[in-house]
Coordinates of C-alpha atoms and ligand atoms in Angstrom, one line a residue:
X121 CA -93.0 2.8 96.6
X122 CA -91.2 -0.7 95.3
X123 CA -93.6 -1.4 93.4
X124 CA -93.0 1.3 91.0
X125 CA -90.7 1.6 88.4
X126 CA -87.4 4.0 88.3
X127 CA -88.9 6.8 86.2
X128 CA -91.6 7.0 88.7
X129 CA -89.1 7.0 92.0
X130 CA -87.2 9.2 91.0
X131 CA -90.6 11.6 90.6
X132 CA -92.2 10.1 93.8
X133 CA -89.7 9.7 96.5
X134 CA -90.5 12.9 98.7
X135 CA -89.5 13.3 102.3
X136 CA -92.3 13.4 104.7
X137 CA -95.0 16.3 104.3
X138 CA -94.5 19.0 106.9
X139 CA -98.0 20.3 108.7
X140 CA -98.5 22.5 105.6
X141 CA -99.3 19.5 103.2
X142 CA -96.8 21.3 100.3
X143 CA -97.1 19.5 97.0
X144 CA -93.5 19.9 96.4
X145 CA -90.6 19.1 98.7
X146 CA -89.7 22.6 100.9
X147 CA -85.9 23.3 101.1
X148 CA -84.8 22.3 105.0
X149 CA -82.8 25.4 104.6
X150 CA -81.2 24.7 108.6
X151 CA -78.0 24.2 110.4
X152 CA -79.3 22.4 113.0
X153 CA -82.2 20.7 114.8
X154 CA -83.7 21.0 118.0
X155 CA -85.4 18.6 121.1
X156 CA -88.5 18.4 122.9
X157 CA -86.4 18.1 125.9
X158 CA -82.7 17.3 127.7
X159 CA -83.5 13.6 127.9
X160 CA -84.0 13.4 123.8
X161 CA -81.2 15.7 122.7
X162 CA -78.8 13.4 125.2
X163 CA -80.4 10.1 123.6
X164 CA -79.7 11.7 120.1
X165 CA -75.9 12.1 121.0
X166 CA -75.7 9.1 122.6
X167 CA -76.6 6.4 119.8
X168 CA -75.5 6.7 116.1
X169 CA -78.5 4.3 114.8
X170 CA -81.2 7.2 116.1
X171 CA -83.1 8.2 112.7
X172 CA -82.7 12.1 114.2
X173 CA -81.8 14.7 112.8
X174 CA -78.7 16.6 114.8
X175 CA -76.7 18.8 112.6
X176 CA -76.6 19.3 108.8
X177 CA -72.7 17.9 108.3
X178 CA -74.3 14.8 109.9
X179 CA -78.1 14.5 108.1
X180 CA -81.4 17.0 106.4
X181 CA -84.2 16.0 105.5
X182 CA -83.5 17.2 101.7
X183 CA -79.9 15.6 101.5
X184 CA -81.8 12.4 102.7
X185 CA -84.6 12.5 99.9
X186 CA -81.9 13.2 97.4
X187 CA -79.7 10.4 98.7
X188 CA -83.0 8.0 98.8
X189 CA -83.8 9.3 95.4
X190 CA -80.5 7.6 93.9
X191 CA -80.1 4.7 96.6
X192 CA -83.3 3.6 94.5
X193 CA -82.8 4.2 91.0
X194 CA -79.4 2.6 91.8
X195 CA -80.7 -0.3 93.7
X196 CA -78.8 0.2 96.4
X197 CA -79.9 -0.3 100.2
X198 CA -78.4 3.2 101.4
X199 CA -76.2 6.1 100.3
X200 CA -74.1 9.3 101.4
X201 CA -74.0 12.5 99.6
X202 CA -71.1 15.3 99.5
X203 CA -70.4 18.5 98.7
X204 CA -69.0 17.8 94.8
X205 CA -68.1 14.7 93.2
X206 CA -64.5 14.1 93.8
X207 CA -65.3 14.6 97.5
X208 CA -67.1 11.1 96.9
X209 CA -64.2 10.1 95.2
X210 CA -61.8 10.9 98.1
X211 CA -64.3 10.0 100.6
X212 CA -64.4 6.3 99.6
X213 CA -60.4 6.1 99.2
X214 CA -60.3 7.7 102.8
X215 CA -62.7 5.3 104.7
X216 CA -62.0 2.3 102.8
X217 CA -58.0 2.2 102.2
X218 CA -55.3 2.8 105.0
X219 CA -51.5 2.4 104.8
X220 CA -49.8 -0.6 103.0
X221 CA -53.1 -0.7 101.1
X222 CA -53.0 -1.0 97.3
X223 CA -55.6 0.1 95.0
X224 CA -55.9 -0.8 91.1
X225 CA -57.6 1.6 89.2
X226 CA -58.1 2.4 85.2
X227 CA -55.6 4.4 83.8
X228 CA -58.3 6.7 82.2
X229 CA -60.2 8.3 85.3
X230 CA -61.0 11.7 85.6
X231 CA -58.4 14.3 86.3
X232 CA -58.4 15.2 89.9
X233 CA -58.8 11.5 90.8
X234 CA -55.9 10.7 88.5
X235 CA -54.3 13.8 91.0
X236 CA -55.2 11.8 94.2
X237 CA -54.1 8.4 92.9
X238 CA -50.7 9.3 91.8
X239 CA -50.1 12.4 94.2
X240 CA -52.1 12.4 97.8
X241 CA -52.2 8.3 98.2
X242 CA -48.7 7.4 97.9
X243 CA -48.1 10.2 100.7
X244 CA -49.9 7.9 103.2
X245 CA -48.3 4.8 102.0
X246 CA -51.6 3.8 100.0
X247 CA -49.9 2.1 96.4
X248 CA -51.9 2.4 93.2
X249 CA -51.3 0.4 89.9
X250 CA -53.3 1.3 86.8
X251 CA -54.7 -1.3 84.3
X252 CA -55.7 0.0 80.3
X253 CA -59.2 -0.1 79.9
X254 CA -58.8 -2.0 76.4
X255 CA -57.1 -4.5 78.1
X256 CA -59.0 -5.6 80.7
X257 CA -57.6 -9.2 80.6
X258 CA -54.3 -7.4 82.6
X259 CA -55.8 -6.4 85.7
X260 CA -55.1 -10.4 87.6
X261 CA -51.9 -9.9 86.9
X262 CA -51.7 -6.7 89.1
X263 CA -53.7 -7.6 92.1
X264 CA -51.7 -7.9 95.4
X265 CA -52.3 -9.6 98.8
X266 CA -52.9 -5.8 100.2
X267 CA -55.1 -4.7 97.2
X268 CA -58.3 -3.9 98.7
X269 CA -60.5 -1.9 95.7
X270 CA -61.0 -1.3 92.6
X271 CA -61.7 2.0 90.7
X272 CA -63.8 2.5 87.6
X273 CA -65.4 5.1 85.3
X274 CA -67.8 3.8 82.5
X275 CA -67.9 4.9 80.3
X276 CA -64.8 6.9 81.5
X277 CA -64.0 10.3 80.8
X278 CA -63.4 11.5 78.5
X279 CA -61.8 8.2 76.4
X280 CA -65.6 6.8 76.8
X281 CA -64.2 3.4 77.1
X282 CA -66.0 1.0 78.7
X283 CA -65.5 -1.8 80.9
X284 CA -67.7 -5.0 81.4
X285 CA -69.2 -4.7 85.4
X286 CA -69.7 -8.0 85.3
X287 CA -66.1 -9.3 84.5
X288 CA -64.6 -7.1 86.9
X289 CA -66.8 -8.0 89.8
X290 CA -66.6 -11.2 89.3
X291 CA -62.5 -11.1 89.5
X292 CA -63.6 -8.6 93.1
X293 CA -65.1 -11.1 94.3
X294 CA -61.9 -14.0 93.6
X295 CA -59.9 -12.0 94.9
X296 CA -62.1 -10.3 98.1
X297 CA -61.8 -6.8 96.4
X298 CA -64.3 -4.1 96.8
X299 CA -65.3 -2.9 93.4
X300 CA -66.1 0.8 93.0
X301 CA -67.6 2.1 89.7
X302 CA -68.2 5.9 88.9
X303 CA -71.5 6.2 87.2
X304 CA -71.2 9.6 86.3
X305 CA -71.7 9.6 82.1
X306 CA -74.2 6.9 82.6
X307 CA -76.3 7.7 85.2
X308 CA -78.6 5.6 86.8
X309 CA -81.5 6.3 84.1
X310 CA -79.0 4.3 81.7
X311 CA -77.0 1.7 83.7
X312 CA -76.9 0.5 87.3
X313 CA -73.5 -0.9 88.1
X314 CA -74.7 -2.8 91.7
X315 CA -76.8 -5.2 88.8
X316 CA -73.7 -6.4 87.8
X317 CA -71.7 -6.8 90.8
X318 CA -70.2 -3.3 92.0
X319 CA -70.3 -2.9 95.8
X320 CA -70.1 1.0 95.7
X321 CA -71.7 3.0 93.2
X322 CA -70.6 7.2 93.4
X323 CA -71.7 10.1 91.0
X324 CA -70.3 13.7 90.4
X325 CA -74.5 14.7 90.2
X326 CA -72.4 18.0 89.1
X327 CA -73.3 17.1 85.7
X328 CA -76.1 14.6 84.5
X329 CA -77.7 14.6 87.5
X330 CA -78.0 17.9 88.3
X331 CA -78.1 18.3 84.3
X332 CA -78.8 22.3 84.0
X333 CA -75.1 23.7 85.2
X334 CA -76.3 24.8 88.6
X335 CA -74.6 23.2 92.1
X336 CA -72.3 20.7 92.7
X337 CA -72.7 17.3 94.6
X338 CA -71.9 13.8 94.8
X339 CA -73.7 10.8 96.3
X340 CA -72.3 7.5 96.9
X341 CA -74.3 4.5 97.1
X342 CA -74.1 1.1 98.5
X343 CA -75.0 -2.0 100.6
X344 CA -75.4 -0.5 104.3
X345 CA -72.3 -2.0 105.9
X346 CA -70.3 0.5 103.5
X347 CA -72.4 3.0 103.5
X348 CA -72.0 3.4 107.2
X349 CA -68.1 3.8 107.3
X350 CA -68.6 6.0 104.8
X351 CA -71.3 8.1 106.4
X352 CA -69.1 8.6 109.5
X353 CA -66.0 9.4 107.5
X354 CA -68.3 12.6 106.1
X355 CA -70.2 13.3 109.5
X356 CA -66.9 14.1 111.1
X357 CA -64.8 15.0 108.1
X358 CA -67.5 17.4 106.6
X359 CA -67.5 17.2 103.3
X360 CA -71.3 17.3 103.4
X361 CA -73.7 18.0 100.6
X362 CA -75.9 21.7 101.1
X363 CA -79.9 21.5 101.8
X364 CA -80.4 23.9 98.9
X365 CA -78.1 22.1 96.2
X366 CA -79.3 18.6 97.4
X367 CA -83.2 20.2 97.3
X368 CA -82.1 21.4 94.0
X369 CA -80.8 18.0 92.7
X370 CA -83.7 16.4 94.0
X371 CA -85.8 18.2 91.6
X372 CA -83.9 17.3 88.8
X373 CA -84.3 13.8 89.1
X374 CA -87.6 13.9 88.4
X375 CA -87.1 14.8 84.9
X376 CA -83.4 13.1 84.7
X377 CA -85.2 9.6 82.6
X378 CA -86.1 12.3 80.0
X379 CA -83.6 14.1 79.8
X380 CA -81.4 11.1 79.1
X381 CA -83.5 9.6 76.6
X382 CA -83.1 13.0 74.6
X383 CA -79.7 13.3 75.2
X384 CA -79.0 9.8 74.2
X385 CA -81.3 10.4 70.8
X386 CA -79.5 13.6 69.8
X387 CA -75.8 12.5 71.0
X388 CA -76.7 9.1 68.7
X389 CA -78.2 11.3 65.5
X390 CA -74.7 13.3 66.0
X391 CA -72.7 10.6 66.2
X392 CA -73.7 8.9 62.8
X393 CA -74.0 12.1 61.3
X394 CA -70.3 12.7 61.4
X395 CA -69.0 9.0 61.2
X396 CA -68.3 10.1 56.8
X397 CA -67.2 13.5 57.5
X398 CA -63.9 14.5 55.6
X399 CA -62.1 16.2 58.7
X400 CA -62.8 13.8 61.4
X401 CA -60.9 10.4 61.1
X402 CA -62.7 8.6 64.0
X403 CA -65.9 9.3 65.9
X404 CA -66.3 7.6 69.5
X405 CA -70.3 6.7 70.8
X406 CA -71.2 3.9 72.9
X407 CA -73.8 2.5 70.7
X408 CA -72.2 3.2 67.2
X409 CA -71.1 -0.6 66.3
X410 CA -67.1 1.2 65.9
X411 CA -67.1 1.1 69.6
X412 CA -64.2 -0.6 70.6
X413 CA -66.6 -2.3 73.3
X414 CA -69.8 -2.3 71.6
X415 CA -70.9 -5.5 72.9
X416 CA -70.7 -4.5 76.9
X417 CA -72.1 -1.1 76.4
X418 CA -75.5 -2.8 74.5
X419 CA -75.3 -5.2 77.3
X420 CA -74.9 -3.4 80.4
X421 CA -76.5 0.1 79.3
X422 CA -79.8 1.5 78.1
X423 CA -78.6 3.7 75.8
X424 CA -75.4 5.4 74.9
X425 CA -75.5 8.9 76.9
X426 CA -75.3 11.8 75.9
X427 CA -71.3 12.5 75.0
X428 CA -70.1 11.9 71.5
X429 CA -66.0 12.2 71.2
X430 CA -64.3 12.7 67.8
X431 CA -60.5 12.8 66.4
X432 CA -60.0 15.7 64.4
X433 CA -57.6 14.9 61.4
X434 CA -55.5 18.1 61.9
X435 CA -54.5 17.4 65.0
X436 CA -54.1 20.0 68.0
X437 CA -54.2 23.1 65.8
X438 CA -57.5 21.9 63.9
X439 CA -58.9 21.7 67.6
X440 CA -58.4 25.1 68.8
X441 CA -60.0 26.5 65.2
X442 CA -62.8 24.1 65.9
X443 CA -63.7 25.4 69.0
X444 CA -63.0 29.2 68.2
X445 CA -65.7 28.9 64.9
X446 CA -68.2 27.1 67.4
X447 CA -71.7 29.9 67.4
X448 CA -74.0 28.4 69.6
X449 CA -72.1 25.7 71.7
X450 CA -70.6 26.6 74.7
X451 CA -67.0 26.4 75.0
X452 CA -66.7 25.2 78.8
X453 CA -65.2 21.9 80.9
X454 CA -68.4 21.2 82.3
X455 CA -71.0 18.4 80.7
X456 CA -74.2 17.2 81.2
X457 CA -76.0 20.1 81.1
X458 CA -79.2 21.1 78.9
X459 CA -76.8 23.1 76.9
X460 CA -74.3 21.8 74.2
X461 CA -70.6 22.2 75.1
X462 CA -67.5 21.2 73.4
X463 CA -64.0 21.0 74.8
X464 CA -60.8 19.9 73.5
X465 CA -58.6 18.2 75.9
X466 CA -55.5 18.3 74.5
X467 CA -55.0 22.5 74.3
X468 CA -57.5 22.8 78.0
X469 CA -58.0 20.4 81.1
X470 CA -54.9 18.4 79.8
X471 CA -52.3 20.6 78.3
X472 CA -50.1 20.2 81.1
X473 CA -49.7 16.5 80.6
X474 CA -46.9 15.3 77.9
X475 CA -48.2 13.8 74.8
X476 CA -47.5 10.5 76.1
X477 CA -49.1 10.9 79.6
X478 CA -52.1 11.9 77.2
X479 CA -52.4 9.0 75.6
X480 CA -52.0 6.8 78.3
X481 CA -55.4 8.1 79.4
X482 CA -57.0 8.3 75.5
X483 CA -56.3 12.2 74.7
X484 CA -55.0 12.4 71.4
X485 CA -54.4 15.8 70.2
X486 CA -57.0 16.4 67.9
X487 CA -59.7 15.1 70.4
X488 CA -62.9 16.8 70.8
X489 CA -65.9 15.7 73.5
X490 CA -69.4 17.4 72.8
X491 CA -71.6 16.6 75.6
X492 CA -75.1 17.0 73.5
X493 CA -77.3 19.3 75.2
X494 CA -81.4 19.0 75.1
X495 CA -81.4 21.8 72.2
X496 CA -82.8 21.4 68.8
X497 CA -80.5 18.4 67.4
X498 CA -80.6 19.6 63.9
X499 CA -79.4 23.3 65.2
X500 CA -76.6 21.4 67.3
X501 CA -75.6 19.5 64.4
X502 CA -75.3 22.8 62.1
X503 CA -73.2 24.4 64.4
X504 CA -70.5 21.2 64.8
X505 CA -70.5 20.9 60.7
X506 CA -70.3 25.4 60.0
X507 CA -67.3 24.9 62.7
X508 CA -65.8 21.4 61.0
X509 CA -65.7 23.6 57.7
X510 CA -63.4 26.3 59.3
X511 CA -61.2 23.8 61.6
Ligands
PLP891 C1 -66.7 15.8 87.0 C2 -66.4 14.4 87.3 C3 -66.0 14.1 88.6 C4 -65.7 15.1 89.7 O1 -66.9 15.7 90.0 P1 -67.0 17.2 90.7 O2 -68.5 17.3 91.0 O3 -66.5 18.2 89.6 O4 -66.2 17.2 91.9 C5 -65.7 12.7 88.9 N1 -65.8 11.8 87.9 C6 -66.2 12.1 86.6 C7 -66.4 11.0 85.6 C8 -66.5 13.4 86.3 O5 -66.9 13.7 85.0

């Protein structure tokens, strides 16, 4: 299998055949396992390095070919995978930080990591500072003799600012800081962080990965010295991926290259499409030349995704009539999914924050993030302009 290229991994990698020969991978719908005998099940128990299978919080044979799935495309020797993506999240701060640790993340993270930063971290004595993503030139000036990681999303959500991998890792590695990067609007089919330097790599496959709105999951990848901490920290902790959404995210990755390239094409058509038009006073797309980091995201990706942000010009008012005139687009806080959505921060996922705290993290009021579904682009398109005319 090394041989081959990504697209064809992420098709090929299949866990061992069972006595039935089945083409495609059977769902190891099972709790748990049993021995041949006394003496094996006690040997199984006994040593942590056995390549058994004991229990399904702990290892299953379709967890393990989603997890190998991803461990390749993101060149990684090994991974985890759990139940959703901020159990990934929370997973790494749990096994890698412990009291009178300090952590510097990016001010503009997703939500419910924001929560755990600021809220769950400080109440073990684990400080967090955050750094602003346009000025990466800050983050030195913040690092600590007890700062032990580093937490990024690019391009982050839902700000899709981006950060160079390489520049940061190479200030991890100064500074004997583990560098985690979330991958999640990326993927692996468009960037692969460990390339650049990251030591841990984790996904919400909730979205992109899973990429038709079905099950949750997350999967965290790495070299094997971190991936083993991390793997005991969910064997006894149990925030542990299902058989049947792992079996199910399996099977998308064999058509997530694909999907990105389209999602990419569309969300790229969209974007330029709406750079002139008279409501919208800014449009945000990691390969439109206007990004503010333009340069990194043609360095460090393949293409740019599939989300396309804009700034409505009437504000948070012009956002809620946006979303109300939307026909065919799904109004939802979910992304990455074969169908179009649109949210607007501002009035939704962030209305409890105070103007300030939301721009702190990139929100303005008249925000709106499409995540460009796998539909017809020119019906996508029509939709986004019929609503622009009655926002
Ligand atoms: C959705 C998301 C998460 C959390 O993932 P869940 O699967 O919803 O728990 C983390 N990071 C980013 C960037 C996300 O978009």
């Amino acid at each position: 299998m090394a041989k081959h290229k990504p697209e064809t991994k992420a098709i090929r990698i299949q866990t061992t055949k069972t006595a039935q020969k089945e083409h495609s991978t059977p769902l190891f719908l099972t709790s748990s396992f049993t021995y041949d005998s006394a003496e094996d099940m006690a040997a199984a128990f006994a040593d942590d390095s056995l390549d058994v299978n004991i229990y399904s919080r702990f290892s299953n044979p379709s967890v393990d070919e989603f997890i190998n799935k991803i461990a390749a495309l993101e060149g990684a020797e090994d991974g985890v995978a759990t139940g959703t993506g901020m159990a990934a999240v929370f997973a790494t701060f749990m096994t890698f930080l412990s009291k009178g640790d300090h952590i510097i993340s990016a001010s503009a993270v997703f939500g419910s990591t924001h929560t755990i930063l600021t809220k769950y971290l400080p109440k073990w004595g684990i400080e967090y500072s955050y750094f602003d993503m346009d000025k990466p030139e800050g983050i030195e000036a913040l690092v600590r003799p007890t700062t032990r990681m580093l937490y990024v999303e690019t391009p982050s959500n839902p700000g899709l600012n981006i950060i160079d991998i390489d520049f940061v890792s190479g200030l991890c590695k100064k500074h004997n800081i583990l560098l985690v990067v979330d991958n999640c609007f990326a993927t692996p089919a468009v960037q692969q962080p460990i390339q650049y330097g990251a030591d841990l790599v984790l996904h919400s496959a909730t979205k992109f990965i899973d990429g038709q709105g079905r099950v949750l999951g997350g999967v965290i990848v790495g070299r094997k010295e971190l991936i083993n901490p991390l793997y005991l920290f969910i064997r006894n902790a149990g925030p542990s991926m299902s058989p049947f959404n792992a079996w199910v995210l399996s099977k998308s990755l064999e058509t997530l290259f694909i999907r990105m390239e389209r999602h990419a094409t569309s969300a790229m058509y969209i974007a330029q499409q709406l750079e002139e038009h008279d409501a919208i006073s800014s449009v945000k797309y990691p390969f439109l030349a206007t990004h503010p980091q333009y340069g990194i995201a043609k360095k460090q990706m393949t293409n740019g995704g599939g989300i396309v942000t804009f700034e409505l010009k009437g504000g948070i008012d012009s956002g809620r009539k946006f979303l109300n005139a939307l026909q065919m687009i799904s109004m939802t806080n979910n992304l990455g999914d074969s169908r179009s959505i649109a949210s607007h921060p501002a009035s939704t996922t962030h209305s409890k924050l105070t103007e300030e705290e939301r721009r702190a993290v990139g929100i303005t009021p008249g925000l709106i993030r499409i995540s460009v579904g796998l539909e017809n682009v020119q019906d996508i398109l029509d939709d986004i302009l019929q609503a622009l005319a009655k926002s």
